[in-house]
Coordinates of C-alpha atoms and ligand atoms in Angstrom, one line a residue:
Q1 CA 26.5 -3.0 -6.8
K2 CA 28.6 0.2 -5.7
N3 CA 26.8 2.2 -8.5
L4 CA 23.4 1.0 -6.6
Q5 CA 23.4 4.5 -4.9
L6 CA 22.7 6.2 -8.2
L7 CA 19.8 4.3 -9.4
S8 CA 15.7 5.1 -8.4
P9 CA 13.6 2.5 -6.9
D10 CA 12.1 1.4 -10.6
Q11 CA 15.8 0.8 -11.4
V12 CA 17.1 -0.7 -8.9
E13 CA 13.9 -3.6 -9.2
L14 CA 14.6 -3.3 -13.1
A15 CA 18.7 -3.8 -12.6
K16 CA 17.8 -6.7 -9.6
M17 CA 15.2 -8.3 -12.5
L18 CA 18.5 -8.2 -15.1
V19 CA 20.6 -10.3 -12.4
E20 CA 18.3 -12.9 -12.6
M21 CA 17.1 -13.1 -15.4
G22 CA 21.5 -14.1 -16.0
Q23 CA 21.9 -10.2 -17.6
T24 CA 25.0 -10.1 -15.3
H25 CA 27.3 -9.1 -18.0
L26 CA 25.5 -5.7 -19.4
F27 CA 27.4 -4.3 -15.8
A28 CA 31.0 -6.1 -15.9
H29 CA 32.3 -3.4 -17.5
W30 CA 30.8 -1.2 -15.2
A31 CA 32.8 2.1 -14.3
D32 CA 33.1 3.3 -10.1
P33 CA 30.6 6.0 -8.8
G34 CA 30.9 9.7 -10.0
T35 CA 32.7 8.4 -14.5
D36 CA 30.0 7.9 -17.2
D37 CA 27.4 7.9 -14.3
D38 CA 24.5 9.7 -17.3
E39 CA 25.1 7.2 -20.0
K40 CA 24.3 4.7 -16.6
K41 CA 21.3 6.5 -15.9
A42 CA 20.7 6.1 -20.4
F43 CA 21.1 2.2 -19.7
F44 CA 18.7 2.1 -17.5
A45 CA 15.8 4.5 -19.5
Q46 CA 16.2 1.9 -22.6
V47 CA 16.4 -1.3 -20.5
A48 CA 13.0 0.5 -18.6
K49 CA 11.6 1.7 -22.4
L50 CA 12.7 -2.1 -23.6
D51 CA 10.8 -3.8 -20.3
Q52 CA 8.1 -2.0 -21.2
N53 CA 7.5 -1.3 -24.5
Y54 CA 6.6 -6.6 -25.0
P55 CA 4.2 -7.3 -23.7
G56 CA 5.0 -9.7 -20.4
G57 CA 7.8 -6.6 -19.9
L58 CA 11.9 -8.1 -19.7
V59 CA 11.7 -10.8 -17.8
S60 CA 9.1 -12.6 -20.5
Y61 CA 11.0 -11.7 -24.1
I62 CA 14.4 -13.2 -22.6
K63 CA 11.9 -16.4 -20.9
N64 CA 10.2 -16.9 -25.1
A65 CA 13.5 -15.9 -26.3
R66 CA 15.3 -19.3 -25.0
E67 CA 13.1 -21.5 -25.0
L68 CA 12.5 -20.0 -29.5
L69 CA 17.1 -20.1 -29.8
A70 CA 16.4 -23.3 -27.5
D71 CA 14.2 -24.4 -30.6
S72 CA 16.3 -23.5 -33.4
K73 CA 19.6 -25.3 -32.0
A74 CA 18.2 -28.8 -31.7
G75 CA 16.6 -28.3 -34.7
N76 CA 13.0 -28.3 -34.1
N77 CA 10.0 -27.8 -36.9
P78 CA 7.1 -25.5 -35.8
F79 CA 5.8 -27.7 -38.2
D80 CA 6.2 -30.8 -36.9
G81 CA 3.2 -33.1 -36.8
F82 CA 1.2 -31.0 -38.9
T83 CA 0.5 -32.3 -42.3
P84 CA -0.4 -28.5 -44.7
S85 CA -2.6 -28.7 -46.9
V86 CA -4.5 -26.9 -50.0
P87 CA -7.7 -24.5 -48.2
T88 CA -10.8 -23.6 -49.0
G89 CA -11.3 -19.9 -49.9
E90 CA -13.6 -17.5 -51.2
I91 CA -12.3 -17.1 -55.4
L92 CA -13.8 -13.6 -57.2
K93 CA -13.8 -12.8 -60.4
F94 CA -13.2 -9.6 -60.8
G95 CA -16.4 -8.0 -62.4
D96 CA -19.5 -10.9 -62.2
D97 CA -22.5 -10.5 -59.6
N98 CA -21.0 -12.6 -57.0
F99 CA -18.1 -9.7 -56.7
L100 CA -20.5 -7.4 -57.0
N101 CA -23.4 -8.1 -55.1
F102 CA -19.7 -8.5 -52.2
E103 CA -18.4 -4.8 -53.0
E104 CA -21.8 -3.8 -52.4
E105 CA -22.0 -4.9 -49.3
G106 CA -18.8 -3.7 -48.7
V107 CA -19.1 0.0 -49.7
K108 CA -21.8 0.0 -46.3
E109 CA -20.1 -1.9 -44.5
A110 CA -17.0 0.5 -44.6
R111 CA -18.8 3.6 -42.0
R112 CA -17.9 0.4 -39.8
A113 CA -14.2 -0.3 -40.6
A114 CA -11.5 1.1 -39.6
F115 CA -7.6 0.8 -41.8
V116 CA -4.4 0.4 -40.7
L117 CA -1.0 0.6 -42.3
V118 CA 2.0 -1.3 -41.4
A119 CA 4.4 1.2 -42.5
G120 CA 6.9 1.2 -39.8
G121 CA 10.1 -0.8 -42.0
L122 CA 12.7 0.4 -44.2
G123 CA 12.4 -0.7 -47.8
E124 CA 16.4 -2.5 -47.3
R125 CA 14.9 -4.6 -50.3
L126 CA 13.8 -1.7 -52.1
G127 CA 16.4 0.2 -51.0
Y128 CA 15.3 4.2 -51.7
N129 CA 15.8 6.3 -50.0
G130 CA 12.9 7.7 -48.3
I131 CA 10.1 6.5 -46.9
K132 CA 8.1 3.6 -49.0
V133 CA 4.6 5.4 -48.3
A134 CA 6.1 8.4 -50.7
L135 CA 7.5 7.6 -53.0
P136 CA 5.3 7.7 -56.1
A137 CA 2.7 4.6 -56.6
E138 CA 2.2 6.4 -60.5
T139 CA 4.0 9.2 -62.4
T140 CA 1.7 10.4 -64.7
T141 CA -0.4 12.3 -60.8
G142 CA 2.7 11.0 -59.2
T143 CA 0.1 10.9 -56.2
C144 CA 2.6 9.3 -53.6
F145 CA 1.1 6.0 -51.5
L146 CA 0.0 8.5 -49.1
Q147 CA -2.3 9.9 -50.9
H148 CA -3.6 7.2 -52.1
Y149 CA -4.7 5.5 -49.4
I150 CA -6.5 8.2 -47.6
E151 CA -8.3 9.2 -51.1
S152 CA -9.3 5.6 -50.8
I153 CA -10.6 5.5 -47.8
L154 CA -11.8 8.8 -47.5
A155 CA -13.9 7.9 -50.9
L156 CA -14.9 4.3 -49.3
Q157 CA -16.5 7.3 -46.8
D158 CA -18.1 9.3 -48.6
A159 CA -19.9 6.1 -50.6
S160 CA -20.5 3.9 -47.2
N161 CA -22.0 7.9 -45.6
K162 CA -24.0 7.8 -49.0
I163 CA -25.9 4.4 -48.8
A164 CA -26.5 4.3 -45.3
K165 CA -29.2 7.4 -46.1
D166 CA -29.3 7.8 -42.6
G167 CA -27.9 11.3 -42.4
C168 CA -25.1 10.1 -40.4
E169 CA -21.1 11.7 -41.6
K170 CA -19.9 8.8 -40.5
E171 CA -15.9 9.5 -40.1
I172 CA -13.6 6.1 -40.6
P173 CA -10.4 5.3 -39.2
F174 CA -7.2 5.9 -39.7
A175 CA -3.5 4.7 -38.1
I176 CA -0.4 4.3 -39.5
M177 CA 2.2 2.5 -37.2
T178 CA 5.1 3.6 -37.5
S179 CA 9.2 3.1 -36.8
D180 CA 12.4 5.1 -35.8
D181 CA 13.1 4.7 -39.2
T182 CA 9.9 6.7 -41.0
H183 CA 8.0 8.2 -37.7
T184 CA 9.5 11.8 -38.6
R185 CA 8.7 11.7 -42.1
T186 CA 5.1 10.4 -42.3
V187 CA 4.7 12.5 -39.7
Q188 CA 6.6 15.3 -42.5
L189 CA 4.3 13.9 -45.0
L190 CA 1.5 14.4 -43.6
E191 CA 1.3 17.8 -42.3
S192 CA 3.7 19.6 -44.7
N193 CA 0.5 17.9 -47.4
N194 CA -2.5 19.2 -45.4
Y195 CA -4.3 15.5 -44.4
F196 CA -3.8 14.9 -48.4
G197 CA -7.5 16.0 -47.0
M198 CA -8.6 13.5 -43.9
K199 CA -9.2 15.2 -40.5
P200 CA -5.9 15.1 -38.6
S201 CA -8.7 13.7 -35.7
Q202 CA -8.6 10.1 -38.0
V203 CA -5.7 9.4 -38.4
T204 CA -3.4 7.8 -35.1
L205 CA 0.4 7.1 -34.9
L206 CA 1.3 4.4 -33.5
K207 CA 5.1 4.4 -33.4
Q208 CA 7.0 0.7 -33.6
E209 CA 9.7 0.7 -30.9
K210 CA 13.0 -2.0 -31.8
V211 CA 13.8 -4.8 -29.5
A212 CA 16.9 -6.0 -27.8
C213 CA 19.4 -7.8 -29.3
L214 CA 20.5 -11.6 -28.5
D215 CA 24.2 -12.1 -28.6
D216 CA 23.7 -16.2 -27.8
N217 CA 21.5 -19.7 -27.1
D218 CA 20.8 -18.1 -23.3
A219 CA 19.5 -14.9 -25.2
R220 CA 22.6 -12.7 -22.8
L221 CA 21.2 -9.2 -24.2
A222 CA 23.9 -7.8 -26.6
L223 CA 25.3 -4.6 -26.0
D224 CA 25.7 -1.9 -28.5
S225 CA 29.0 -2.2 -29.9
N226 CA 29.8 1.7 -30.2
N227 CA 28.3 2.8 -26.6
K228 CA 28.7 -0.4 -23.4
Y229 CA 26.1 1.8 -22.1
K230 CA 23.3 0.3 -25.0
I231 CA 21.4 -2.7 -25.7
Q232 CA 21.2 -3.0 -28.9
T233 CA 18.1 -3.3 -30.6
K234 CA 16.6 -4.0 -33.9
P235 CA 13.4 -3.6 -35.9
H236 CA 10.6 -6.9 -33.8
G237 CA 8.4 -7.1 -37.8
H238 CA 4.9 -5.9 -38.2
G239 CA 3.7 -8.2 -36.2
D240 CA 3.9 -5.5 -33.7
V241 CA 1.4 -3.1 -34.8
H242 CA -1.8 -6.0 -32.4
S243 CA 0.1 -5.0 -29.3
L244 CA 0.7 -1.2 -30.0
L245 CA -3.5 -0.8 -30.9
Y246 CA -4.4 -2.9 -28.1
S247 CA -2.1 -1.2 -24.9
S248 CA -3.0 2.1 -27.6
G249 CA -6.4 1.8 -26.9
V250 CA -6.9 2.8 -30.0
L251 CA -9.0 -0.7 -30.3
N252 CA -11.6 -0.8 -27.7
E253 CA -12.0 3.3 -28.7
W254 CA -13.1 1.9 -31.9
R255 CA -15.5 -1.1 -30.7
D256 CA -17.6 1.7 -28.3
A257 CA -18.2 4.6 -31.6
G258 CA -19.5 1.2 -32.6
L259 CA -17.2 -0.1 -35.7
K260 CA -17.1 -3.6 -36.6
W261 CA -13.9 -4.1 -39.2
V262 CA -10.4 -3.4 -38.7
L263 CA -8.1 -3.5 -42.3
F264 CA -5.1 -3.7 -41.9
F265 CA -2.4 -2.9 -44.8
Q266 CA 1.4 -3.1 -46.2
D267 CA 2.7 0.2 -47.4
T268 CA 3.7 -0.1 -51.3
N269 CA 0.6 -1.6 -53.3
G270 CA -1.1 0.8 -54.9
L271 CA -3.6 -1.9 -56.4
L272 CA -5.1 -2.6 -53.5
F273 CA -8.0 -0.3 -52.3
K274 CA -9.7 -2.1 -55.9
A275 CA -10.1 -5.7 -54.0
I276 CA -11.5 -3.7 -50.0
P277 CA -14.7 -4.0 -51.8
A278 CA -15.5 -6.7 -52.2
S279 CA -13.2 -8.9 -50.1
L280 CA -14.4 -6.7 -46.5
G281 CA -18.2 -7.4 -48.9
V282 CA -17.0 -10.8 -48.2
S283 CA -16.0 -10.9 -45.0
S284 CA -19.0 -9.4 -43.7
S285 CA -20.9 -11.3 -45.5
R286 CA -19.5 -15.2 -44.2
Q287 CA -18.6 -13.8 -40.8
F288 CA -15.4 -13.8 -41.3
H289 CA -13.4 -13.8 -37.9
V290 CA -10.0 -13.1 -39.7
N291 CA -10.6 -12.7 -44.1
S292 CA -7.3 -12.7 -45.5
L293 CA -6.7 -11.4 -49.2
A294 CA -4.8 -13.8 -50.8
V295 CA -3.8 -13.9 -55.0
P296 CA -2.8 -16.3 -57.3
R297 CA 1.3 -17.7 -56.0
K298 CA 3.4 -18.5 -58.1
A299 CA 6.0 -21.9 -56.6
K300 CA 9.0 -19.7 -54.8
E301 CA 7.2 -16.8 -55.2
A302 CA 8.7 -13.9 -52.2
I303 CA 5.4 -14.3 -50.7
G304 CA 3.7 -16.7 -48.0
G305 CA 1.3 -18.9 -49.2
I306 CA -2.5 -20.1 -47.1
T307 CA -2.3 -23.3 -45.2
R308 CA -4.1 -25.5 -43.9
L309 CA -2.6 -26.9 -41.2
T310 CA -3.4 -29.7 -39.9
H311 CA -2.4 -31.8 -36.3
A312 CA -2.5 -34.9 -35.8
D313 CA -4.3 -34.2 -32.6
G314 CA -7.3 -32.8 -34.5
R315 CA -5.4 -28.7 -34.0
S316 CA -7.0 -26.9 -37.2
M317 CA -5.6 -24.0 -39.1
V318 CA -5.1 -21.5 -41.4
I319 CA -2.3 -19.8 -41.9
N320 CA 0.1 -17.9 -43.6
V321 CA 3.4 -20.6 -44.3
E322 CA 6.4 -17.5 -44.5
Y323 CA 7.8 -18.2 -48.0
N324 CA 10.9 -19.8 -46.5
Q325 CA 9.2 -22.3 -44.8
L326 CA 6.8 -23.3 -47.5
D327 CA 9.1 -25.8 -49.2
P328 CA 10.8 -27.1 -46.2
L329 CA 7.4 -28.0 -44.7
L330 CA 6.2 -30.0 -47.8
R331 CA 9.2 -31.5 -48.7
A332 CA 8.9 -33.4 -45.0
S333 CA 5.3 -34.0 -45.9
G334 CA 5.4 -35.8 -49.1
Y335 CA 5.5 -33.8 -51.1
P336 CA 8.7 -34.8 -53.5
D337 CA 8.8 -31.4 -55.1
G338 CA 8.4 -29.3 -52.6
D339 CA 7.0 -25.6 -53.6
A340 CA 6.2 -26.2 -57.4
N341 CA 3.7 -25.1 -59.7
C342 CA 0.7 -27.5 -60.0
E343 CA -0.8 -27.2 -63.5
T344 CA -2.7 -23.8 -63.3
G345 CA 1.0 -22.8 -63.9
Y346 CA 0.1 -22.0 -59.7
S347 CA 1.4 -23.5 -56.8
P348 CA -1.8 -24.8 -55.0
F349 CA -1.3 -22.9 -52.3
P350 CA -2.3 -19.4 -51.7
G351 CA -0.3 -15.9 -52.2
N352 CA -0.1 -14.1 -48.8
I353 CA -0.4 -9.9 -49.3
N354 CA -0.8 -9.3 -46.6
Q355 CA -4.5 -7.6 -46.3
L356 CA -6.2 -9.0 -43.4
I357 CA -9.6 -7.7 -42.5
L358 CA -9.9 -8.7 -39.2
E359 CA -13.8 -7.9 -36.8
L360 CA -13.3 -6.0 -34.0
G361 CA -15.5 -8.1 -31.2
P362 CA -13.5 -11.2 -31.5
Y363 CA -10.7 -9.5 -32.2
I364 CA -10.4 -7.8 -29.1
E365 CA -11.2 -10.2 -26.8
E366 CA -8.0 -12.0 -28.3
L367 CA -5.9 -10.1 -27.8
T368 CA -7.6 -9.2 -24.3
K369 CA -5.8 -12.8 -23.7
T370 CA -2.7 -12.7 -25.1
G371 CA -2.1 -8.8 -24.8
G372 CA -1.5 -9.0 -28.8
A373 CA 1.7 -10.7 -28.0
I374 CA 2.0 -12.3 -31.5
K375 CA 4.0 -15.4 -31.7
E376 CA 6.8 -15.0 -32.9
F377 CA 9.7 -16.7 -34.4
V378 CA 14.1 -16.4 -33.6
N379 CA 16.1 -16.6 -37.2
P380 CA 19.8 -16.9 -35.6
K381 CA 22.3 -17.1 -38.5
Y382 CA 24.6 -19.4 -36.8
K383 CA 29.2 -19.4 -36.6
D384 CA 29.5 -23.2 -37.4
A385 CA 27.6 -26.2 -37.6
S386 CA 27.9 -26.3 -33.6
K387 CA 24.9 -24.6 -33.4
T388 CA 26.3 -22.4 -30.4
S389 CA 27.4 -19.4 -31.5
F390 CA 26.2 -16.4 -33.9
K391 CA 27.6 -14.4 -36.5
S392 CA 26.1 -11.3 -35.6
S393 CA 22.8 -11.0 -32.5
T394 CA 20.2 -12.0 -33.7
R395 CA 16.0 -10.8 -32.6
L396 CA 13.3 -11.6 -32.3
E397 CA 11.0 -11.1 -35.0
C398 CA 6.4 -11.6 -35.4
M399 CA 4.3 -11.1 -37.9
M400 CA 1.2 -10.0 -38.2
Q401 CA -0.9 -12.5 -40.9
D402 CA 0.2 -14.5 -37.7
Y403 CA -2.6 -13.1 -35.9
P404 CA -4.4 -16.8 -35.6
K405 CA -1.9 -18.6 -35.0
T406 CA -3.1 -18.7 -31.1
L407 CA -7.3 -18.5 -31.9
P408 CA -9.1 -21.0 -30.4
P409 CA -10.8 -24.2 -33.3
T410 CA -14.2 -22.7 -33.7
A411 CA -12.2 -19.3 -34.8
R412 CA -13.9 -18.4 -38.5
V413 CA -10.7 -18.0 -40.3
G414 CA -11.1 -17.5 -43.7
F415 CA -9.5 -15.7 -47.1
T416 CA -10.4 -14.1 -50.1
V417 CA -8.5 -14.3 -53.6
M418 CA -8.9 -11.8 -56.8
D419 CA -7.1 -12.5 -59.6
T420 CA -3.4 -10.4 -59.2
W421 CA -4.2 -7.9 -61.4
L422 CA -6.8 -6.2 -60.1
A423 CA -5.4 -6.6 -56.7
Y424 CA -2.3 -6.3 -55.3
A425 CA 1.9 -4.6 -57.8
P426 CA 4.0 -3.8 -54.0
V427 CA 6.6 -2.0 -54.4
K428 CA 9.6 -3.7 -52.8
N429 CA 13.0 -5.6 -55.2
N430 CA 15.8 -2.4 -56.6
P431 CA 16.2 -2.8 -59.4
E432 CA 19.0 -4.5 -60.2
D433 CA 17.7 -7.2 -58.1
A434 CA 14.3 -7.4 -59.9
A435 CA 16.6 -7.5 -62.9
K436 CA 17.2 -10.7 -61.8
V437 CA 13.7 -12.3 -61.1
P438 CA 13.3 -15.7 -62.7
K439 CA 10.7 -15.2 -66.1
G440 CA 7.7 -14.7 -65.5
N441 CA 7.2 -14.0 -61.9
P442 CA 6.4 -10.9 -60.9
Y443 CA 9.0 -7.9 -60.5
H444 CA 8.3 -6.7 -57.6
S445 CA 9.7 -3.0 -58.8
A446 CA 8.6 0.3 -59.3
T447 CA 8.5 -0.1 -62.5
S448 CA 6.4 -2.8 -62.3
G449 CA 3.8 -1.6 -59.5
E450 CA 3.4 1.8 -61.9
M451 CA 2.5 -0.2 -65.1
A452 CA 0.6 -2.7 -63.4
I453 CA -2.0 0.2 -61.7
Y454 CA -1.8 1.2 -66.0
R455 CA -3.1 -2.7 -66.2
A456 CA -5.1 -3.3 -63.9
N457 CA -7.5 0.5 -65.2
S458 CA -7.0 -0.2 -68.7
R459 CA -8.4 -3.9 -68.0
I460 CA -11.6 -2.0 -65.3
L461 CA -12.2 0.4 -68.4
R462 CA -12.4 -2.5 -71.3
E463 CA -15.1 -4.3 -68.6
A464 CA -16.7 -1.5 -68.6
G465 CA -17.9 -0.9 -71.8
A466 CA -14.6 1.0 -73.4
K467 CA -11.7 0.0 -76.2
V468 CA -8.9 0.0 -75.2
D469 CA -5.5 -0.9 -76.9
D470 CA -3.0 -3.7 -76.1
P471 CA -0.3 -3.2 -74.5
A472 CA 3.4 -2.8 -76.0
T473 CA 6.3 -4.9 -74.2
Q474 CA 8.4 -2.8 -73.9
V475 CA 11.9 -3.1 -71.1
F476 CA 12.6 -0.8 -67.9
N477 CA 15.7 -1.4 -65.7
G478 CA 16.6 -5.0 -67.7
Q479 CA 12.9 -5.4 -67.4
E480 CA 10.2 -6.6 -69.1
V481 CA 7.4 -5.1 -68.7
E482 CA 3.4 -4.7 -70.2
V483 CA 2.6 -0.9 -70.9
W484 CA -0.9 -0.1 -70.9
P485 CA -2.1 2.8 -72.0
R486 CA -2.0 5.8 -68.8
I487 CA -4.6 5.6 -67.4
V488 CA -5.1 7.2 -64.1
W489 CA -8.3 8.4 -62.0
T490 CA -9.1 10.0 -58.8
P491 CA -10.0 6.9 -55.9
K492 CA -13.8 9.8 -55.4
W493 CA -14.1 9.0 -59.2
G494 CA -14.6 5.0 -59.3
L495 CA -12.9 2.6 -56.4
T496 CA -16.4 0.4 -56.8
F497 CA -16.7 -1.4 -61.1
S498 CA -20.1 -0.4 -60.3
Q499 CA -19.5 3.1 -59.9
I500 CA -17.2 3.2 -62.5
K501 CA -19.8 1.1 -65.3
K502 CA -22.3 4.5 -64.4
K503 CA -19.5 7.0 -65.7
V504 CA -18.1 4.8 -68.7
G505 CA -21.2 5.5 -71.6
G506 CA -21.6 5.3 -75.0
S507 CA -18.4 3.4 -77.7
C508 CA -15.2 5.0 -76.3
S509 CA -11.8 4.6 -77.1
V510 CA -8.2 4.5 -75.8
S511 CA -5.4 3.9 -78.0
Q512 CA -1.3 2.4 -76.1
R513 CA -0.2 6.2 -77.0
S514 CA -2.4 7.8 -74.2
T515 CA -2.5 9.9 -71.1
L516 CA -6.6 9.9 -69.0
V517 CA -6.5 11.2 -66.3
I518 CA -9.8 11.8 -64.3
N519 CA -9.7 13.5 -61.5
G520 CA -13.2 14.6 -60.7
R521 CA -15.4 12.6 -59.2
D522 CA -18.9 13.5 -60.5
I523 CA -16.8 13.0 -64.8
C524 CA -18.8 10.7 -67.4
V525 CA -16.6 9.7 -69.9
E526 CA -19.0 8.7 -73.6
D527 CA -18.4 8.5 -76.4
L528 CA -14.5 9.0 -76.5
N529 CA -11.6 8.0 -79.1
L530 CA -9.0 9.4 -76.8
D531 CA -5.0 9.0 -78.9
G532 CA -3.0 11.2 -77.5
A533 CA -2.9 13.5 -73.7
L534 CA -6.5 13.9 -71.6
L535 CA -6.7 15.2 -68.4
V536 CA -9.7 16.5 -66.4
N537 CA -9.9 18.5 -63.4
S538 CA -13.3 18.8 -62.3
V539 CA -14.6 20.1 -58.5
N540 CA -16.9 18.1 -56.1
E541 CA -19.8 20.6 -57.5
A542 CA -18.5 20.3 -61.8
E543 CA -20.4 18.2 -63.5
V544 CA -18.6 17.1 -66.6
K545 CA -19.6 15.2 -70.2
V546 CA -16.2 14.4 -71.5
E547 CA -17.2 12.8 -75.0
G548 CA -15.7 12.6 -79.2
T549 CA -12.4 12.9 -79.8
V550 CA -9.0 14.7 -78.4
Q551 CA -5.4 13.0 -80.8
N552 CA -2.3 15.0 -79.6
K553 CA 1.4 14.4 -79.7
G554 CA 0.7 13.1 -76.2
W555 CA 3.0 11.9 -73.8
V556 CA 5.6 10.4 -74.1
L557 CA 7.7 7.2 -72.1
E558 CA 11.1 7.2 -72.2
S559 CA 14.0 5.2 -70.7
V560 CA 15.7 6.5 -67.9
D561 CA 18.6 3.7 -66.8
Y562 CA 18.6 3.7 -63.1
K563 CA 22.4 4.3 -62.7
D564 CA 21.7 7.9 -63.7
T565 CA 22.4 9.6 -61.2
S566 CA 21.4 13.3 -62.4
A567 CA 17.3 11.3 -62.8
P568 CA 16.0 12.1 -59.5
E569 CA 16.3 8.9 -57.3
E570 CA 11.7 8.0 -57.2
I571 CA 12.8 8.3 -61.7
R572 CA 14.9 6.5 -61.5
I573 CA 14.2 3.3 -60.0
R574 CA 11.4 2.8 -62.0
G575 CA 13.7 3.4 -65.4
F576 CA 11.3 5.6 -67.3
R577 CA 10.5 9.4 -67.2
F578 CA 7.6 11.2 -69.4
N579 CA 8.0 14.1 -72.1
K580 CA 4.5 16.1 -71.7
V581 CA 4.3 17.1 -75.5
E582 CA 0.5 17.7 -76.3
Q583 CA -1.7 17.2 -74.3
L584 CA -5.6 19.5 -73.5
E585 CA -5.7 19.9 -70.4
R586 CA -9.3 21.6 -69.1
T587 CA -10.6 22.5 -65.2
Y588 CA -13.7 23.0 -63.8
N589 CA -13.3 24.9 -60.6
K590 CA -17.3 26.6 -60.3
P591 CA -20.4 23.9 -59.9
G592 CA -23.0 23.4 -62.7
K593 CA -23.0 21.0 -65.7
F594 CA -19.6 20.9 -68.4
S595 CA -19.1 19.2 -71.5
L596 CA -15.7 18.8 -73.0
K597 CA -15.8 18.2 -76.6
P598 CA -13.3 19.6 -78.4
Ligands
LIG1 N1 6.8 -3.0 -41.5 C1 6.6 -3.2 -40.6 O1 5.5 -2.2 -40.8 N2 7.6 -3.5 -39.5 C2 8.5 -3.9 -39.5 O2 8.8 -4.1 -38.6 C3 9.0 -4.6 -40.6 C4 7.2 -4.3 -41.2 P1 8.3 -5.5 -46.2 P2 7.7 -8.5 -46.0 O3 3.5 -8.6 -49.8 O4 3.5 -10.3 -50.2 C5 5.3 -9.7 -46.0 O5 9.3 -6.0 -46.0 O6 7.8 -9.0 -44.5 C6 5.5 -3.5 -42.2 C7 4.9 -10.8 -44.9 O7 5.1 -11.2 -44.3 O8 7.3 -5.4 -47.7 O9 8.7 -9.4 -46.2 C8 6.7 -2.2 -43.9 O10 6.6 -1.3 -43.4 C9 4.3 -11.7 -46.4 O11 3.6 -13.1 -45.9 O12 7.9 -7.5 -46.5 O13 7.3 -9.7 -45.9 C10 5.7 -2.9 -45.2 O14 4.6 -2.4 -45.1 C11 3.6 -11.0 -47.4 O15 2.7 -11.3 -47.8 C12 4.9 -4.3 -43.9 O16 5.0 -4.2 -42.6 C13 4.6 -10.4 -48.2 O17 5.0 -8.5 -47.4 C14 5.4 -5.8 -44.7 O18 6.9 -5.5 -44.6 C15 4.3 -9.6 -49.3

């Protein structure tokens, strides 16, 4: 009461709201006016921010928290009344006619799309000190994830504009969700690299804020242990992306610019863009309001399962069930083995890779109803079975793939299954944890993420007619991986299979120990026999034909132990580096037609 005189009318309203919501403990220790006054103002500035950043404000947050905490205490199953079953979706096979048709349709649609990268996570499982999008996706060229993503979007933009033939050079917008943990370093990475060739005006950064922590089942807000005038906060999860896109007005801007699709993706999947054109084609052809990209999933793998849930009351939805919930749900629903592989060696539930394609119109319509709020969950760690107190504070969380949970049954929610080798190789686990992954399950480490890029590129070149040697097996950081030839190309060389096929001709061969870097748009590889390292760089105006035999000592892979702190962290976490013994490198930086024939 005594401190009310310090407050502005808005702050007085906030104070009343907190008291009405059972939060008087927040003020119990407040000193009399004259002491800690600046801290008290800072407290209300924080409360105002927490209130503003949650759909419905702190009142809703506290109410939602009480409900979810009561459900959790009572042990209510969020899936009560729902029966899981295996849904049907579009299953694609790389390179067949169906795939090519979807790719073509996807490229056509791409200029009506916007991309959204969720990059607010710190990546605790990976334990890398920098931001994850700054990590090299592969170390042959050292291209980081963010550069690769931007160059892929630009390549798609060019390809889409080229076939549109209306003379309009459309620019694909790119939004990045950051958090306090990643924002400044993401901005620095973009600015110090000229946005990797994208116009800064194409890029929108949206910073997610943390939410208040909760101390008990009454949803009493937790105070910071080091500052009694500060509420403790924690991340709310990637689901924030929807409310941020909505409240920032970005979605309406996109709609007014004539866009139709929004594509969401995560921070460290170096393969993803190989699957984007075809899956966008599926969205467009099948008129999906929601399309989740999926891959075959090994039982117990730490990715969610796409599941059809049918309720006794007739409701039905196709939704991601998170990996820790799938097993109990199945066990409770007549699958005694829970999350188990079927005769294919995989779980019958496709694995969610959290790449979502939403149709913009219905998306805005839905968010207008919900204000961007996504169904949340709470995961308190209780002290004992009475479930009355927590080991440490908790908070509400939300996931972006839970967006369909509020949709009406008429919404067209589908999914697209792609080959894992083509679409999914995230970098999430640190070397130590990756080495403990049961044999046969994916490591999801920097090692496997990089090797997967070489494997995908090698397999794509094979499909395009080249003879690419089988991989060798090697162990790095305790992980056994297939080592394919290190073949890398820039996205503008080939983002779709049909583009790539046109650039690989005659009879080409690449030996297992080879490195091939194609860094230019109009480079044609014909009758090339490569046994060593070859790097070709060219500007857009140069047309280069690469042919003949290239043989040299090449780049040799050397092991690096992850505990060896003399090596840079980016290298250590993958467990190898290249000894660049010998190579042939050619650069064409003038317009014209050229032939590289050693
Ligand atoms: N992220 C944010 O932007 N903000 C946050 O507050 C948290 C994360 P993780 P997770 O790829 O296979 C997801 O930590 O959440 C970003 C799906 O839920 O890498 O454990 C973060 O920067 C799961 O169903 O993954 O699991 C990153 O880009 C499955 O699909 C992204 O959100 C799994 O990913 C994901 O964060 C998967």
